[in-house]
Each structure stands twice: as C-alpha cells, then as structure tokens.
Short mmCIF file of C-alpha atoms in Angstrom, two decimals:
data_model
loop_
_atom_site.label_atom_id
_atom_site.label_comp_id
_atom_site.label_asym_id
_atom_site.label_seq_id
_atom_site.Cartn_x
_atom_site.Cartn_y
_atom_site.Cartn_z
CA MET Y 207 50.60 -9.40 -62.34
CA VAL Y 208 47.57 -7.08 -62.62
CA VAL Y 209 44.17 -8.68 -63.26
CA SER Y 210 41.33 -6.47 -64.50
CA VAL Y 211 37.87 -6.63 -62.95
CA ARG Y 212 36.37 -7.82 -66.24
CA SER Y 213 38.90 -10.67 -66.43
CA TRP Y 214 38.27 -11.61 -62.79
CA VAL Y 215 34.51 -11.73 -63.33
CA ALA Y 216 34.97 -13.75 -66.50
CA ASN Y 217 36.95 -16.33 -64.53
CA GLU Y 218 34.11 -17.02 -62.07
CA GLY Y 219 35.11 -14.24 -59.74
CA GLY Y 220 31.46 -13.28 -59.53
CA LYS Y 221 30.63 -16.59 -57.89
CA HIS Y 222 33.25 -15.96 -55.25
CA LEU Y 223 31.81 -12.50 -54.61
CA VAL Y 224 28.30 -13.92 -54.20
CA LEU Y 225 29.64 -16.56 -51.81
CA VAL Y 226 31.36 -13.93 -49.68
CA LEU Y 227 28.20 -11.82 -49.54
CA TRP Y 228 26.09 -14.86 -48.64
CA LEU Y 229 28.45 -15.85 -45.83
CA GLY Y 230 28.51 -12.28 -44.53
CA ALA Y 231 24.72 -12.02 -44.49
CA ASN Y 232 24.29 -15.33 -42.68
CA THR Y 233 26.95 -14.42 -40.14
CA TRP Y 234 25.17 -11.14 -39.45
CA LEU Y 235 21.82 -12.90 -39.02
CA PHE Y 236 23.36 -15.46 -36.67
CA LEU Y 237 25.00 -12.80 -34.48
CA ARG Y 238 21.81 -10.73 -34.42
CA THR Y 239 19.72 -13.72 -33.35
CA PHE Y 240 22.29 -14.82 -30.77
CA LEU Y 241 22.46 -11.37 -29.17
CA LEU Y 242 18.67 -11.03 -29.14
CA TYR Y 243 17.90 -14.33 -27.46
CA SER Y 244 21.01 -14.69 -25.30
CA THR Y 245 21.46 -11.22 -23.84
CA GLY Y 246 18.41 -9.25 -24.92
CA GLN Y 247 15.64 -8.12 -22.61
CA GLN Y 248 12.97 -10.27 -24.18
CA TYR Y 249 14.88 -13.52 -23.65
CA TYR Y 250 15.76 -12.50 -20.13
CA TYR Y 251 12.23 -11.70 -19.03
CA LEU Y 252 10.92 -15.06 -20.20
CA TYR Y 253 13.83 -17.23 -19.10
CA LYS Y 254 14.40 -15.75 -15.65
CA MET Y 255 10.78 -15.82 -14.60
CA LEU Y 256 10.55 -19.58 -14.35
CA GLY Y 257 9.23 -20.63 -10.96
CA CYS Y 258 10.47 -23.79 -9.32
CA PRO Y 259 8.21 -26.72 -8.49
CA THR Y 260 8.45 -28.16 -5.00
CA GLU Y 261 7.74 -31.49 -3.34
CA ASN Y 262 4.21 -30.35 -2.56
CA LYS Y 263 3.59 -28.61 -5.86
CA GLU Y 264 4.41 -30.21 -9.19
CA THR Y 265 3.47 -27.21 -11.33
CA PHE Y 266 5.31 -23.96 -11.90
CA GLY Y 267 4.36 -20.51 -13.14
CA ILE Y 268 5.86 -18.00 -15.54
CA HIS Y 269 5.68 -14.26 -14.95
CA LEU Y 270 6.12 -12.66 -18.36
CA ARG Y 271 6.82 -8.99 -18.84
CA VAL Y 272 5.81 -7.84 -22.31
CA VAL Y 273 8.72 -5.92 -23.82
CA GLY Y 274 9.03 -5.82 -27.60
CA ASP Y 275 7.59 -7.77 -30.51
CA TRP Y 276 8.81 -11.22 -29.41
CA THR Y 277 7.07 -11.18 -26.04
CA GLU Y 278 4.02 -9.47 -27.54
CA ARG Y 279 3.64 -12.28 -30.05
CA PHE Y 280 4.14 -14.91 -27.34
CA THR Y 281 1.42 -13.31 -25.23
CA GLU Y 282 -0.95 -13.18 -28.19
CA LEU Y 283 -0.54 -16.93 -28.64
CA LEU Y 284 -1.44 -17.52 -24.99
CA LEU Y 285 -4.24 -14.96 -24.78
CA PRO Y 286 -5.61 -14.56 -28.30
CA GLU Y 287 -8.95 -13.12 -27.14
CA GLN Y 288 -7.75 -10.73 -24.47
CA GLY Y 289 -4.64 -9.31 -26.12
CA ILE Y 290 -1.38 -8.24 -24.59
CA ALA Y 291 -2.94 -5.88 -22.04
CA SER Y 292 -3.72 -8.74 -19.66
CA GLU Y 293 -1.39 -8.94 -16.68
CA ILE Y 294 -2.45 -12.27 -15.18
CA LEU Y 295 -3.02 -15.51 -17.00
CA PRO Y 296 -6.59 -16.67 -16.16
CA MET Y 297 -5.69 -20.25 -15.27
CA VAL Y 298 -9.03 -20.82 -13.56
CA GLN Y 299 -10.94 -20.38 -16.77
CA GLN Y 300 -11.78 -23.39 -18.89
CA ARG Y 301 -9.79 -22.85 -22.05
CA ARG Y 302 -7.20 -24.58 -24.18
CA TYR Y 303 -3.64 -23.35 -24.24
CA PRO Y 304 -0.84 -24.21 -26.68
CA LYS Y 305 1.49 -27.04 -25.67
CA LEU Y 306 4.87 -25.83 -24.42
CA TYR Y 307 8.10 -27.79 -24.04
CA VAL Y 308 10.56 -26.67 -21.37
CA ASP Y 309 14.13 -27.82 -20.84
CA GLY Y 310 15.41 -28.15 -17.29
CA PRO Y 311 15.53 -27.69 -14.44
CA PHE Y 312 19.04 -26.32 -14.35
CA GLY Y 313 20.99 -25.45 -11.24
CA SER Y 314 21.66 -21.86 -10.18
CA PRO Y 315 23.62 -20.16 -7.40
CA SER Y 316 20.41 -19.37 -5.49
CA GLU Y 317 20.09 -23.08 -4.66
CA GLU Y 318 22.95 -22.61 -2.19
CA VAL Y 319 20.92 -20.19 -0.06
CA PHE Y 320 19.75 -23.06 2.14
CA ASN Y 321 23.28 -24.39 2.69
CA TYR Y 322 24.18 -21.46 4.95
CA GLU Y 323 22.85 -20.77 8.41
CA VAL Y 324 22.66 -17.09 7.43
CA SER Y 325 22.07 -15.83 3.89
CA LEU Y 326 21.73 -12.40 2.33
CA CYS Y 327 19.70 -12.17 -0.89
CA VAL Y 328 19.90 -8.90 -2.82
CA ALA Y 329 17.62 -8.29 -5.79
CA GLY Y 330 17.50 -5.37 -8.18
CA GLY Y 331 14.15 -4.91 -9.92
CA ILE Y 332 13.22 -7.97 -11.96
CA GLY Y 333 16.25 -9.72 -10.47
CA VAL Y 334 13.97 -10.82 -7.64
CA THR Y 335 12.71 -13.76 -9.68
CA PRO Y 336 15.39 -16.35 -8.74
CA PHE Y 337 14.71 -15.60 -5.08
CA ALA Y 338 10.97 -16.05 -5.50
CA CYS Y 339 11.70 -19.77 -5.60
CA VAL Y 340 13.51 -19.46 -2.27
CA LEU Y 341 10.52 -17.70 -0.73
CA HIS Y 342 8.15 -20.33 -2.11
CA ALA Y 343 10.30 -23.07 -0.59
CA LEU Y 344 10.22 -21.39 2.82
CA LEU Y 345 6.48 -20.96 2.55
CA ASN Y 346 6.14 -24.72 2.13
CA GLY Y 347 8.28 -25.36 5.22
CA TRP Y 348 11.86 -25.02 6.42
CA VAL Y 349 12.28 -28.05 8.65
CA GLY Y 350 14.95 -29.71 6.50
CA PHE Y 351 16.92 -26.56 5.74
CA ARG Y 352 20.15 -25.47 7.38
CA LEU Y 353 19.13 -21.84 6.94
CA ARG Y 354 18.27 -20.10 10.22
CA ARG Y 355 18.08 -16.46 9.12
CA LEU Y 356 17.46 -14.82 5.76
CA TYR Y 357 18.17 -11.18 4.96
CA PHE Y 358 16.16 -10.19 1.90
CA VAL Y 359 16.86 -6.83 0.22
CA TRP Y 360 14.88 -5.77 -2.83
CA VAL Y 361 15.64 -2.51 -4.66
CA CYS Y 362 13.20 -1.15 -7.26
CA ARG Y 363 12.86 2.13 -9.06
CA GLU Y 364 9.08 2.26 -8.75
CA LEU Y 365 6.73 1.26 -5.99
CA LYS Y 366 4.48 -0.76 -8.30
CA SER Y 367 7.25 -3.28 -8.94
CA PHE Y 368 6.90 -4.63 -5.41
CA TYR Y 369 3.39 -5.85 -6.22
CA TRP Y 370 4.90 -8.61 -8.39
CA PHE Y 371 5.50 -10.74 -5.30
CA ALA Y 372 3.72 -8.74 -2.59
CA GLU Y 373 1.25 -11.50 -1.77
CA LEU Y 374 4.04 -14.07 -1.53
CA LEU Y 375 6.03 -11.89 0.87
CA CYS Y 376 2.97 -11.19 3.01
CA ALA Y 377 2.05 -14.87 3.14
CA LEU Y 378 5.54 -15.81 4.30
CA HIS Y 379 5.49 -13.00 6.87
CA HIS Y 380 2.18 -14.23 8.33
CA LYS Y 381 3.39 -17.81 8.47
CA LEU Y 382 6.57 -16.86 10.31
CA TRP Y 383 4.56 -14.93 12.89
CA GLN Y 384 2.19 -17.85 13.35
CA GLU Y 385 5.18 -20.15 13.85
CA ASN Y 386 6.65 -17.68 16.37
CA ARG Y 387 9.72 -17.08 14.21
CA PRO Y 388 9.44 -13.41 13.23
CA ASP Y 389 13.23 -12.96 13.11
CA TYR Y 390 13.73 -15.68 10.52
CA LEU Y 391 13.15 -13.22 7.64
CA ASN Y 392 14.68 -9.75 7.69
CA LEU Y 393 12.93 -7.94 4.83
CA ARG Y 394 13.91 -4.54 3.43
CA LEU Y 395 12.32 -2.91 0.38
CA TYR Y 396 13.96 0.14 -1.19
CA VAL Y 397 12.36 2.57 -3.65
CA SER Y 398 15.18 4.37 -5.42
CA GLN Y 399 12.96 6.74 -7.42
CA THR Y 400 11.37 9.30 -5.13
CA ASP Y 401 9.29 11.20 -7.69
CA LYS Y 402 5.56 10.89 -6.96
CA LEU Y 403 6.27 8.39 -4.22
CA GLN Y 404 3.23 6.56 -2.93
CA SER Y 405 2.68 4.05 -0.15
CA MET Y 406 1.24 0.55 -0.15
CA SER Y 407 -1.97 1.65 1.53
CA GLU Y 408 -3.86 -1.62 1.11
CA GLU Y 409 -4.53 -3.28 4.44
CA LYS Y 410 -3.33 -6.69 3.26
CA TYR Y 411 0.09 -5.23 2.39
CA ARG Y 412 0.67 -3.60 5.79
CA PRO Y 413 3.62 -5.91 6.63
CA LEU Y 414 5.41 -4.58 3.55
CA SER Y 415 4.61 -0.90 4.04
CA SER Y 416 6.39 -0.94 7.41
CA ARG Y 417 9.55 -2.27 5.70
CA LEU Y 418 9.47 0.17 2.80
CA LEU Y 419 12.45 2.54 2.66
CA VAL Y 420 13.18 5.47 0.36
CA GLY Y 421 16.52 5.75 -1.40
CA ARG Y 422 19.30 3.24 -1.94
CA PRO Y 423 20.77 0.77 0.56
CA ARG Y 424 23.92 1.71 2.43
CA TRP Y 425 25.69 -1.55 1.83
CA LYS Y 426 28.63 -1.02 4.19
CA LEU Y 427 26.30 -0.35 7.12
CA LEU Y 428 24.22 -3.39 6.22
CA PHE Y 429 27.30 -5.64 6.20
CA ASP Y 430 28.40 -4.19 9.55
CA GLU Y 431 24.97 -4.90 11.02
CA ILE Y 432 24.87 -8.47 9.74
CA GLY Y 433 28.44 -9.08 10.90
CA LYS Y 434 27.73 -7.88 14.44
CA THR Y 435 24.47 -9.83 14.68
CA ASN Y 436 25.96 -13.08 13.33
CA LYS Y 437 29.45 -13.20 14.79
CA HIS Y 438 31.80 -15.98 13.69
CA ASN Y 439 29.36 -17.23 11.05
CA ARG Y 440 29.64 -17.78 7.31
CA VAL Y 441 27.10 -15.65 5.49
CA GLY Y 442 26.14 -16.52 1.93
CA VAL Y 443 25.62 -13.41 -0.19
CA PHE Y 444 23.47 -13.86 -3.29
CA CYS Y 445 22.88 -11.11 -5.82
CA CYS Y 446 20.78 -10.79 -8.95
CA GLY Y 447 20.73 -7.24 -10.19
CA PRO Y 448 22.67 -4.52 -12.00
CA LYS Y 449 26.44 -4.78 -12.23
CA SER Y 450 26.90 -1.76 -9.99
CA ILE Y 451 25.23 -3.53 -7.06
CA SER Y 452 27.01 -6.79 -7.81
CA ARG Y 453 30.44 -5.16 -7.88
CA THR Y 454 29.80 -3.36 -4.60
CA LEU Y 455 28.68 -6.52 -2.81
CA HIS Y 456 31.57 -8.52 -4.24
CA ARG Y 457 34.07 -5.92 -3.04
CA LEU Y 458 32.57 -5.87 0.46
CA CYS Y 459 32.67 -9.66 0.66
CA ASN Y 460 36.37 -9.64 -0.23
CA SER Y 461 37.28 -6.82 2.15
CA ALA Y 462 38.04 -6.98 5.87
CA ARG Y 463 36.13 -9.33 8.15
CA TYR Y 464 33.21 -8.04 10.15
CA SER Y 465 33.36 -9.15 13.82
CA GLY Y 466 34.77 -12.49 12.74
CA THR Y 467 31.98 -13.00 10.21
CA THR Y 468 32.93 -14.06 6.68
CA PHE Y 469 30.82 -13.26 3.62
CA GLU Y 470 30.87 -15.57 0.58
CA PHE Y 471 29.69 -14.00 -2.67
CA ASN Y 472 27.44 -15.81 -5.15
CA LYS Y 473 26.00 -14.16 -8.24
CA GLU Y 474 23.03 -14.95 -10.42
CA SER Y 475 23.28 -14.07 -14.11
CA PHE Y 476 21.49 -10.81 -14.87
CA SER Y 477 21.21 -9.38 -18.39
#
C-alpha cells in the first residue's frame, strides 16, 4: 500500500518527524559534549594537572594551560582583573576566589612507582604532570618507600616546557646531594625540536642544563643500560605521553629479558 506524503502528514506524521529531529539534535549535542570534555585538550589540561596533597601538605595546586574558549573562560573567572595572559596564580595576594568543588582523589598507575625498588618514569610533554606528584613525595622524604632508584625521562618539543617543573627538579636534586644520595634520581631531559635551540643559562637551573640532551631517546639502549645496572630486579615502567612512545616502551617490556632484569609496563591515560 502506497501512502502519500500529504496523507502521512495529515495522520500526525509531522509529529513523528519533529520527534526524530529532536532526538537527533540532542544525540549530536550529547556526543559533542562528551568528546569535548572526555577526550578533548581542554578537559585534559585541567584534569591531569591536579597535584597531590601529602602528609605534610594538605593543599594542592592546579597548573592550567589555556587552550581554547573553555579554559580561557575558566581563567577569566579566577583572574578577572589580570586576564588570561597571567601564567601564575598570585596566591600570596589578598583576594577572593570562587569556591571550587573537586571529586577525588582517584588512584592512578603512577601510585605504584614506590612499590618497586627501581622505577622508570617516562613523560612526553604535558604528560609529566602525574609524575610531578611522585617528585613532590620524594622531596618530602623517602624513608617509608621501597623505591631505591628512579629513572626519570622527560621528552619535550621545546626547551621552555621544562620550566614548568624546573624548580621542583632542582630542589629534589639539591636535597639528594645534601643527603649524599646523588644516584637515587637519574634524570634525563630531551629536546626533540632542534630549531633555535637554547640552553637553560640561569645559574639556579645548572643541574638541569647538564642533563639536557638534544634529539629523541634511544629506548633500546636505555633499557639495556637499566638492565645491566639493576640485574635480577623488577623494574616498574610508567609512561604518560604520546601513543608512539607508549607502544615502544610496552613492546620493549614484553621482549627478551635484559641481564635477568624484568620490566613491568604501567600506563597513565594520555589524551
């Protein structure tokens, strides 16, 4: 039986059409919002930058990178007078900030760093943020930790990215030297973009400038070195960075043993 369009509309077909269009529009809005705040850059930069409080410090900080209208608007609410150009939140100033509610804390793979005697943390760019909590914990003391040696590799495209946590790294370096444990932290910083390469010439960042390397890490050689230095040990490998780095590290962990050393892969989520 053939039904004409006019007959279908006359029999409330128009209502059905409106309902279908309404459902389609709402589905599209839901998917757009879900993708923006679950996998988009703006959600990632806010969510991943949460610092962890410790036993000696009940507060935590948020490093927010302004990318797009969402983060711009959020920054305007925090710094209405100074605008989005400000890089550091002036906490020392007497001012009133909006009240924020935060869910958590939630566990992450980086918490297992301290459950190994030897751990390798690999960060790509902004992926360093989960490991900043690890560095803060070590800065407050490592007496109760099982960890005896930490390899920390940070790969960035530009030199300026290392300034995000330069003071934290230098503070930990100085503390380890004062405690006569310089080998506890094996730090390597890689600048993958060599155009207009500069050096960290500031005197206070000298410990970092001596560990600054140009190019990309040679992962196989790094695993060989760690395996030979830590024979017959379990090494926890933790990665937060691009999928290319994660896949390479995962493959190396699953490949042949290095001098009796086993590598166990753990991955942080990275958008």
